[in-house]
Short mmCIF file of C-alpha atoms and ligand atoms in Angstrom, two decimals:
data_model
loop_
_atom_site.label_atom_id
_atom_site.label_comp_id
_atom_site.label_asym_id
_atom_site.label_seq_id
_atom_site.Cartn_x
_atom_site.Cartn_y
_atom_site.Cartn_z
CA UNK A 1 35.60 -23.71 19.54
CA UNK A 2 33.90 -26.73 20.64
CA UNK A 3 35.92 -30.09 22.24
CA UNK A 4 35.50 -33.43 20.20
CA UNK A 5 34.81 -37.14 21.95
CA UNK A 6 36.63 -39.28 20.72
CA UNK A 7 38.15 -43.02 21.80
CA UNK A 8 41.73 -42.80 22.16
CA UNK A 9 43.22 -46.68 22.14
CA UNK A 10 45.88 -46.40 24.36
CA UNK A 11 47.63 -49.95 24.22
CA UNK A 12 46.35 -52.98 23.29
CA UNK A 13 42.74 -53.94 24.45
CA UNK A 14 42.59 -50.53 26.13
CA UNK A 15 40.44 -47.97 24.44
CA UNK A 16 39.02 -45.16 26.59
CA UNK A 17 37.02 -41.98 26.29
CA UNK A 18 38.42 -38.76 25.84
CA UNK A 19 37.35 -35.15 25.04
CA UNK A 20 39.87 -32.99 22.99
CA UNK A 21 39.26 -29.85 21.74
CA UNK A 22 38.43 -29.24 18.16
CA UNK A 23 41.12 -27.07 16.86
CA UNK A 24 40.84 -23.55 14.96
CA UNK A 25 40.76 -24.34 11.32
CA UNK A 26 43.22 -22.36 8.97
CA UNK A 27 42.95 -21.69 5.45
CA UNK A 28 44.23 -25.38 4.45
CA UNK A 29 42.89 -27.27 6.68
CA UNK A 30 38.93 -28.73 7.98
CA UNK A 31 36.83 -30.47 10.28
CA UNK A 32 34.68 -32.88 9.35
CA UNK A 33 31.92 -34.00 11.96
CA UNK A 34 31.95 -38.13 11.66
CA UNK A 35 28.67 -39.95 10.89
CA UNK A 36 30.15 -43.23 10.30
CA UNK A 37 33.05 -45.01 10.74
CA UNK A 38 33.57 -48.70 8.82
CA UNK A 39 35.24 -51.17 10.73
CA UNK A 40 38.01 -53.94 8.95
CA UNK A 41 40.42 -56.18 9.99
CA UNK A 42 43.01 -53.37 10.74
CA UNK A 43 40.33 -52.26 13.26
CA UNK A 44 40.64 -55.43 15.62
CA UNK A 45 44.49 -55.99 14.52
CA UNK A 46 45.35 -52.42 16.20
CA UNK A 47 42.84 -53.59 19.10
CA UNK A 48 44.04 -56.46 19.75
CA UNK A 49 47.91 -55.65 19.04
CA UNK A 50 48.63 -57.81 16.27
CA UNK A 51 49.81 -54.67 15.05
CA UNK A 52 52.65 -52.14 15.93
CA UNK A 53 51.10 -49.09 17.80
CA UNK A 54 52.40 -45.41 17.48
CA UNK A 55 51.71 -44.88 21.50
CA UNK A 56 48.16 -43.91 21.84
CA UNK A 57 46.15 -42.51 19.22
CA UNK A 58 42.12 -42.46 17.68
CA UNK A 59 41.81 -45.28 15.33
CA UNK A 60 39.61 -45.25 12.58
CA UNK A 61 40.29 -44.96 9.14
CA UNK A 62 36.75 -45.69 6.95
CA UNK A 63 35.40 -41.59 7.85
CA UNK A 64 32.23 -40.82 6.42
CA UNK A 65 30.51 -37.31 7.73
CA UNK A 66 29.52 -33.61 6.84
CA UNK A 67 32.08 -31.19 6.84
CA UNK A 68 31.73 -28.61 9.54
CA UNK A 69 34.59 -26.22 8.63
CA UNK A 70 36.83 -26.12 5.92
CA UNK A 71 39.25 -23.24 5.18
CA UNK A 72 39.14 -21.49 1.79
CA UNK A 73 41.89 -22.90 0.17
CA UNK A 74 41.20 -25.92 1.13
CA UNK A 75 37.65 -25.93 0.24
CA UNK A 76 39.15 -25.39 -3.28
CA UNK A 77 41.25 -27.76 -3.69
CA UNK A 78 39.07 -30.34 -2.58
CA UNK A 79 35.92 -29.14 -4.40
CA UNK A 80 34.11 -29.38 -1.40
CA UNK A 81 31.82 -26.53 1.03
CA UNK A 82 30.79 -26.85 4.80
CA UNK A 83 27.36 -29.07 5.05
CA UNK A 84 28.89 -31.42 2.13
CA UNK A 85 28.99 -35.11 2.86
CA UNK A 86 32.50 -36.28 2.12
CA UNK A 87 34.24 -40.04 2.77
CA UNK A 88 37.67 -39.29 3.98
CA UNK A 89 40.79 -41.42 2.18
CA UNK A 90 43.21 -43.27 4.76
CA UNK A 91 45.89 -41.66 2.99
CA UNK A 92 47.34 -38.29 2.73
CA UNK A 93 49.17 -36.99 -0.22
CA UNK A 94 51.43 -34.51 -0.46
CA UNK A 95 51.07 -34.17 -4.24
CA UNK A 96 54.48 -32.67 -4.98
CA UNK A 97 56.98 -35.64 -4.29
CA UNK A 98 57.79 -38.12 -6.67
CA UNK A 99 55.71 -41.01 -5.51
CA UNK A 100 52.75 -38.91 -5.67
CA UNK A 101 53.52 -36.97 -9.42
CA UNK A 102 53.19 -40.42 -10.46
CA UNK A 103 50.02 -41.32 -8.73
CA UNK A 104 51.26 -43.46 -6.02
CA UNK A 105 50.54 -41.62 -3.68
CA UNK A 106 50.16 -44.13 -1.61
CA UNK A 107 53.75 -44.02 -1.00
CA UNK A 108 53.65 -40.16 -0.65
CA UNK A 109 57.11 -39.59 0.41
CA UNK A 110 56.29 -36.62 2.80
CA UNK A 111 53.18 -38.83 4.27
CA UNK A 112 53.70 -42.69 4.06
CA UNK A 113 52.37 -45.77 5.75
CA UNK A 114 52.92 -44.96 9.14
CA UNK A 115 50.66 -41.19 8.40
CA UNK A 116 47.84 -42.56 7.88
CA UNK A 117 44.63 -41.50 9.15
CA UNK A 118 43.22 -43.96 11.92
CA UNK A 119 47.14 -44.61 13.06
CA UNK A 120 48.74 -41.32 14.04
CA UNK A 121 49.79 -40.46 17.30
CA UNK A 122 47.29 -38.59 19.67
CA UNK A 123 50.77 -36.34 20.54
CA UNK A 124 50.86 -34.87 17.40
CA UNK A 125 47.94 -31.70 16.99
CA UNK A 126 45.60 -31.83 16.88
CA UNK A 127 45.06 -35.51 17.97
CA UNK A 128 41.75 -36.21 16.07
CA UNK A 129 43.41 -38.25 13.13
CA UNK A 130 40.89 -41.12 13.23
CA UNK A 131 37.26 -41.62 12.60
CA UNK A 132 36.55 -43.21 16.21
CA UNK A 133 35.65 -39.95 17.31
CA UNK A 134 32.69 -37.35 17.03
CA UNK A 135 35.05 -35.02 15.23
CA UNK A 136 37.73 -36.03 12.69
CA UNK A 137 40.62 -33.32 11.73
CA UNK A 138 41.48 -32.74 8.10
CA UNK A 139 44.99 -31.97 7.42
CA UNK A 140 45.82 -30.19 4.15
CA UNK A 141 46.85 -32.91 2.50
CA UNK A 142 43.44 -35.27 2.75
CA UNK A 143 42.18 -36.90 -0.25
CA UNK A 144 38.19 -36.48 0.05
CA UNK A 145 35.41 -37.73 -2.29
CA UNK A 146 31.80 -36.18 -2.03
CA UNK A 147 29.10 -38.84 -1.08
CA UNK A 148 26.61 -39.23 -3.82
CA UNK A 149 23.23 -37.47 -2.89
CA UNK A 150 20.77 -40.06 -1.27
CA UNK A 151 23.92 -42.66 0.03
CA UNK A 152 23.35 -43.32 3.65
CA UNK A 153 26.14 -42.71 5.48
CA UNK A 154 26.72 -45.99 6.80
CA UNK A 155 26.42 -47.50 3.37
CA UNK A 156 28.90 -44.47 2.39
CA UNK A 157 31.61 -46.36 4.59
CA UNK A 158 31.76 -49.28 2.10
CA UNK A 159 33.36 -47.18 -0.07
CA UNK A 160 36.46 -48.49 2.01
CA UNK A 161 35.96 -51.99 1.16
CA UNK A 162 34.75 -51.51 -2.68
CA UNK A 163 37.50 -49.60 -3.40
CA UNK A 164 39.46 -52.34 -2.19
CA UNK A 165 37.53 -54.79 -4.71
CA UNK A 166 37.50 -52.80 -7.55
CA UNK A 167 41.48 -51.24 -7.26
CA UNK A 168 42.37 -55.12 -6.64
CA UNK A 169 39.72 -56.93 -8.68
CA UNK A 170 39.69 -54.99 -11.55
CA UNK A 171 42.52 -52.03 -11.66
CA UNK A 172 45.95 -54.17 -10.68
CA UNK A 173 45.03 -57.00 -12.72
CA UNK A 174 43.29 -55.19 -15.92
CA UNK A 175 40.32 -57.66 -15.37
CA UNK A 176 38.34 -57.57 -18.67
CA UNK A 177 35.18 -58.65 -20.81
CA UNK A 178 34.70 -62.48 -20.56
CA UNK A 179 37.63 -63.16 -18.19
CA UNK A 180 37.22 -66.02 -15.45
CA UNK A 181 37.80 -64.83 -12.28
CA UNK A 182 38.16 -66.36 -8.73
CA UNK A 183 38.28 -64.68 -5.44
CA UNK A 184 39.56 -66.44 -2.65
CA UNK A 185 38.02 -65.11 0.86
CA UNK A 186 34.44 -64.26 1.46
CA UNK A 187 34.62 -61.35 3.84
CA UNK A 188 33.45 -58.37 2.69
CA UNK A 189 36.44 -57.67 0.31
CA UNK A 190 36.08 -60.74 -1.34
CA UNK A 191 32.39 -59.66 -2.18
CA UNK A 192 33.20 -56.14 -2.97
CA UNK A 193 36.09 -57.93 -5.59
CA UNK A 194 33.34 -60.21 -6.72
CA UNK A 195 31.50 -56.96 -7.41
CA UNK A 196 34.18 -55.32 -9.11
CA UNK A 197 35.16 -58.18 -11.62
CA UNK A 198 31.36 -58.48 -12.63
CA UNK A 199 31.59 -54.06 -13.73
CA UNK A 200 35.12 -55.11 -15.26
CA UNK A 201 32.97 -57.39 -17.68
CA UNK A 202 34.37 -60.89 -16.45
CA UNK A 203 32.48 -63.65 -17.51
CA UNK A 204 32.53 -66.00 -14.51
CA UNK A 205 33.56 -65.44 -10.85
CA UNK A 206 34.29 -68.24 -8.36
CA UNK A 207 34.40 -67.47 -4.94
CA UNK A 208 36.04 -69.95 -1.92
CA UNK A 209 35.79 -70.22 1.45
CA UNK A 210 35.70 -72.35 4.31
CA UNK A 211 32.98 -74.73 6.44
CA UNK A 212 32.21 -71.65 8.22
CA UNK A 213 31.62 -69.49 6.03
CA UNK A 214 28.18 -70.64 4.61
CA UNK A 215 26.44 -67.47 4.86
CA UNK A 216 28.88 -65.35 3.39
CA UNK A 217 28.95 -67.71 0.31
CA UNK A 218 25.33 -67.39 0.06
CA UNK A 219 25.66 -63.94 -0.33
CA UNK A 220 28.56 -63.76 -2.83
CA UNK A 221 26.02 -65.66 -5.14
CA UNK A 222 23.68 -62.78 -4.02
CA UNK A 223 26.16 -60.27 -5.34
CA UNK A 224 26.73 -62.38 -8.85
CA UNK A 225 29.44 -65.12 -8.13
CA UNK A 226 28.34 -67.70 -10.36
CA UNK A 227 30.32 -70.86 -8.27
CA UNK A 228 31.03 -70.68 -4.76
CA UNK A 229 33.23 -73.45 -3.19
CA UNK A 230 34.25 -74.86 0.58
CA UNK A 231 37.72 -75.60 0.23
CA UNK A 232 37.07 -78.21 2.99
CA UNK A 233 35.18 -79.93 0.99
CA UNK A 234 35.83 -79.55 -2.79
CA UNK A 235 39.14 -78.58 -4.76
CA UNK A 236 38.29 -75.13 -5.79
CA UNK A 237 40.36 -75.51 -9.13
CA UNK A 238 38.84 -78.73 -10.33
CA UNK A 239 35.75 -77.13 -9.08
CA UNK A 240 36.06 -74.26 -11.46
CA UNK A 241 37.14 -76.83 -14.69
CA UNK A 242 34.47 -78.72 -14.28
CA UNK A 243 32.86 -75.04 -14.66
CA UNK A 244 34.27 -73.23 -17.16
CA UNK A 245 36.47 -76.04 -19.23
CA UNK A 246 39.95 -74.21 -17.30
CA UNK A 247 41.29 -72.21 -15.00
CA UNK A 248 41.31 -68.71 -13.63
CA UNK A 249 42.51 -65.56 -15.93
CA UNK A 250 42.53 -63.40 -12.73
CA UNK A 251 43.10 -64.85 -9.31
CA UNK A 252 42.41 -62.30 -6.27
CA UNK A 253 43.75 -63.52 -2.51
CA UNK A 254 42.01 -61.87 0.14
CA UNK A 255 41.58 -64.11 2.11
CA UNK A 256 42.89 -63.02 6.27
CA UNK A 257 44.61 -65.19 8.43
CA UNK A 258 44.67 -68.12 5.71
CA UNK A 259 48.58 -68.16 4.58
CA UNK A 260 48.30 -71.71 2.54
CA UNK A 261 45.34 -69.86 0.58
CA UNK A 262 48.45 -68.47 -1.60
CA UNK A 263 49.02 -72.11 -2.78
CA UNK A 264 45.70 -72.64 -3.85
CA UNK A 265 45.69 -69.33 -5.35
CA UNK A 266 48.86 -70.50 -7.75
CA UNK A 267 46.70 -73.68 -8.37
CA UNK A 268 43.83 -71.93 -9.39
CA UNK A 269 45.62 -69.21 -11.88
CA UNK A 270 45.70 -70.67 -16.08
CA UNK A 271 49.24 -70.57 -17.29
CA UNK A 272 50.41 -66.48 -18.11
CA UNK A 273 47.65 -65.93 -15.70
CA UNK A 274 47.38 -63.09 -13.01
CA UNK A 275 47.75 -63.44 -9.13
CA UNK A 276 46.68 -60.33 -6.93
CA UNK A 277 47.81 -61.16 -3.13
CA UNK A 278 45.98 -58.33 -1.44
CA UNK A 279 45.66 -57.65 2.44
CA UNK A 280 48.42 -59.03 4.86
CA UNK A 281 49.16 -62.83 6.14
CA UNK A 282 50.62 -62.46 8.91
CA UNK A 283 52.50 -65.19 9.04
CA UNK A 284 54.66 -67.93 6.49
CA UNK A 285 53.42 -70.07 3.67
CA UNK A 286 54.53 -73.84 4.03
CA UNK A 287 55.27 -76.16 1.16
CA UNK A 288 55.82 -73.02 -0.96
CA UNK A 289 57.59 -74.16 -4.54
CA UNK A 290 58.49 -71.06 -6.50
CA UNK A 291 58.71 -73.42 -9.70
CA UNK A 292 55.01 -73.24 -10.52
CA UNK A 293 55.40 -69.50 -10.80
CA UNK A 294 58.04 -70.30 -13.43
CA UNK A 295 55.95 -73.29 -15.02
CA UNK A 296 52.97 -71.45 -15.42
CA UNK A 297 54.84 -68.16 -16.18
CA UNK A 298 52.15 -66.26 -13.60
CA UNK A 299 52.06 -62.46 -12.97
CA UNK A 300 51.95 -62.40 -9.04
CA UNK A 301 51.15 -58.54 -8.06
CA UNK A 302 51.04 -57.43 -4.56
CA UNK A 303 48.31 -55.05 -3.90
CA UNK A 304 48.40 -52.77 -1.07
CA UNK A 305 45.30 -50.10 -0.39
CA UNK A 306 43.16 -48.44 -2.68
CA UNK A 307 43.01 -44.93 -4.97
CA UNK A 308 41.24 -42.37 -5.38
CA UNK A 309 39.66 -43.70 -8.76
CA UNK A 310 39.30 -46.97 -7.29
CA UNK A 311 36.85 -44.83 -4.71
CA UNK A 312 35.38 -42.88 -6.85
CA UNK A 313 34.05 -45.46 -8.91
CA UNK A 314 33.06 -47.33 -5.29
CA UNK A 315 30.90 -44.64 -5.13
CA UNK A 316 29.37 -44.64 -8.27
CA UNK A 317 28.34 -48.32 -7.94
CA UNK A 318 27.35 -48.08 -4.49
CA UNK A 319 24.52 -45.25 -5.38
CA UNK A 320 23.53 -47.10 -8.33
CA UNK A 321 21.91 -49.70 -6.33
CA UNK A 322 22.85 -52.45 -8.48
CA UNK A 323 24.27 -54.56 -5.70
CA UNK A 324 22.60 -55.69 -2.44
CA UNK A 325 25.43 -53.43 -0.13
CA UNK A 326 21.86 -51.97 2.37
CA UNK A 327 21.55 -56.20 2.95
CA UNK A 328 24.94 -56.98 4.18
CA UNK A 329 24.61 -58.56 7.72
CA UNK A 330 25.82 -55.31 9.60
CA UNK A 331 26.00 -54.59 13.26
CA UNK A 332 25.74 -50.47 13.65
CA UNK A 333 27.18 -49.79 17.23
CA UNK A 334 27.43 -46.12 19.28
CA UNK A 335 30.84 -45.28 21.45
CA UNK A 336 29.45 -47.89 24.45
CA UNK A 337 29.43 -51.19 22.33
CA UNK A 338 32.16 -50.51 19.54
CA UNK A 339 34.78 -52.33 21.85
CA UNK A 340 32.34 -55.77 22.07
CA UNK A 341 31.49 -55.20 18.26
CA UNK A 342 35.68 -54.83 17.51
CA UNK A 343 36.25 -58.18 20.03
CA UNK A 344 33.33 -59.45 17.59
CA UNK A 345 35.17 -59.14 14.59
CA UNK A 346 38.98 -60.33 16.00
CA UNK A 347 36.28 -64.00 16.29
CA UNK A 348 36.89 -63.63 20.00
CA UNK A 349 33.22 -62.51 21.20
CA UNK A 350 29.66 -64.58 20.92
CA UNK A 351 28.02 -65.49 17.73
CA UNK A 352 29.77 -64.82 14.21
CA UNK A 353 30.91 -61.28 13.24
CA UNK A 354 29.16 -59.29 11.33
CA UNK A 355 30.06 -59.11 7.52
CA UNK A 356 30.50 -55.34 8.34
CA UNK A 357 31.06 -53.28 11.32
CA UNK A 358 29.88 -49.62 11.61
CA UNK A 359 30.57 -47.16 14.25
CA UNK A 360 27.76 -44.10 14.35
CA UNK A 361 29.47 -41.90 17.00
ZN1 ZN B 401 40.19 -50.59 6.87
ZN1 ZN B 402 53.75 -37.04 -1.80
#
């Protein structure tokens, strides 16, 4: 028995160190020692408080690392040995409940929302439920993937954000050969969904953002969008008819902080067309006319987290190498800069955030 370091947030804007000790490990349960942690917009949310806290508690919810004890059972039923590198799900399923029979476990009726790795309470044992930490407990119920031979593990963590792309790119809206898509938001999701709609076979991808997001544009064309647009400049929709000849088989919101991007999203969708709204608002859509739903008899679909075939398939496409992931402007911090790095990505520090955020503990 050992004692973990980990950083235990402990209200809002006030993360400290602390060292807990790593627990005895059962047969149905692990340890898995953390490489790399990805960073998203939940990350400076909980820092900042923009979102409800569960008292104090490790955040950290994008776990890539080797596993460093793992109980037999366990190491059974999730195909897995000590010395295997493993990304660790955000959710925990139960497997027996309803919800989860029916592969939603996302909704895991014994686990839930509020039991998610990265956002349980440091009070309940053994307090290493998040990735912000040397050492990252594994309850029974973890979902884990193995990490492809030759993936770096800070690549690995993008896992996180492909899933994302390709459960709410591809899966939810049953994006297929020759569709036109459009993604609205150029952070790292939006890429990853640009990504995802190119393996789903779609036949053009248009990507929008704002005057400031130049760079990330750029590198959606990078990654195969085939029209980029600034919204503050150019109407995306008449943007993508002049295009393609009409309008969008698949639109995918994920755009943060950016309410009124739903409108353009309806705008942007062809009549019987799809609308994914993925990733929270925050806040109320003005000038909001349900009528063009009716109209244009759209299928709006909220989308909320990722599967486990969604990350598998991350995965795969992250070791193929197809797609420039290694070239992402990324910012790699240890324990002593992650808070400047998570200010840098709430837009509050210097210079623009990184497109991802790693944590190497
Ligand atoms: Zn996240
Ligand atoms: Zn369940």
């Amino acid at each position: 028995m050992g004692t973990a370091r980990a950083l235990v947030l402990e209200g809002p804007r006030n993360l400290s160190a602390r060292d807990l000790p790593l627990p005895d490990v059962g047969d149905d349960d692990g340890i898995v020692r953390v490489e790399a942690c990805g960073l998203c917009g939940t990350d400076h949310e909980q820092y900042t408080g923009v979102l409800p806290m569960p008292g104090a508690f490790i955040p950290g919810h994008e776990t890539v690392g080797i596993i460093e004890a793992v109980g037999p059972r366990a190491a059974r039923r999730w195909g897995v040995n000590a010395g295997d590198r493993v990304a660790v799900e955000v959710f925990q399923r139960c497997g027996d409940c309803d919800e989860c029979r029916a592969g939603e476990y996302r909704r895991c009726q014994r686990h839930g929302l509020a039991d998610c790795y990265g956002l349980i309470g440091i009070d309940r044992p053994p307090g290493l439920w998040g990735g912000y930490a040397t050492h990252q407990y594994l309850g029974p119920d973890s979902v884990l993937h193995r990490v492809p031979d030759g993936l770096d593990p800070v690549l690995a963590t993008v896992f996180n954000p492909l899933g994302a792309g390709v459960r709410w790119a591809a899966t939810v809206p049953g994006t297929s050969e020759g569709d036109v898509v459009a993604v609205l938001g150029p952070g790292i999701r939006g890429i990853s969904s640009v990504v995802a709609a190119k393996e789903a076979g779609a036949r053009f991808v248009l990507v929008t953002g704002t005057d400031r997001d130049a760079q990330r544009l750029a590198i959606a064309r990078d990654f195969g969008a085939d029209l980029t647009v600034d919204i503050t400049q150019q109407d995306p929709s008449r943007a993508l008819k002049d295009a393609t000849g009409g309008l969008a088989d698949v639109v995918v919101d994920v755009t943060a902080k950016a309410p009124q991007a739903f409108l353009q999203a309806l705008s942007l969708a062809r009549p019987a067309g799809t609308v994914v709204v993925a990733g929270t608002r925050g806040a109320e859509v003005t000038g909001f006319g349900p009528d063009v739903i009716v109209y244009k008899e759209l299928r709006i679909i909220g989308a909320l987290g990722v599967d486990a075939p969604a990350y598998a398939r991350a995965l795969e496409i992250l070791v193929s190498g197809r797609y420039p992931f290694a070239d992402l402007p990324r910012r790699v911090v240890g324990f002593d800069d992650l808070e400047e790095l998570i200010v840098q990505m709430a837009g509050e520090g210097a210079g623009d955030p990184p497109v991802h955020g790693v944590l190497t503990p």
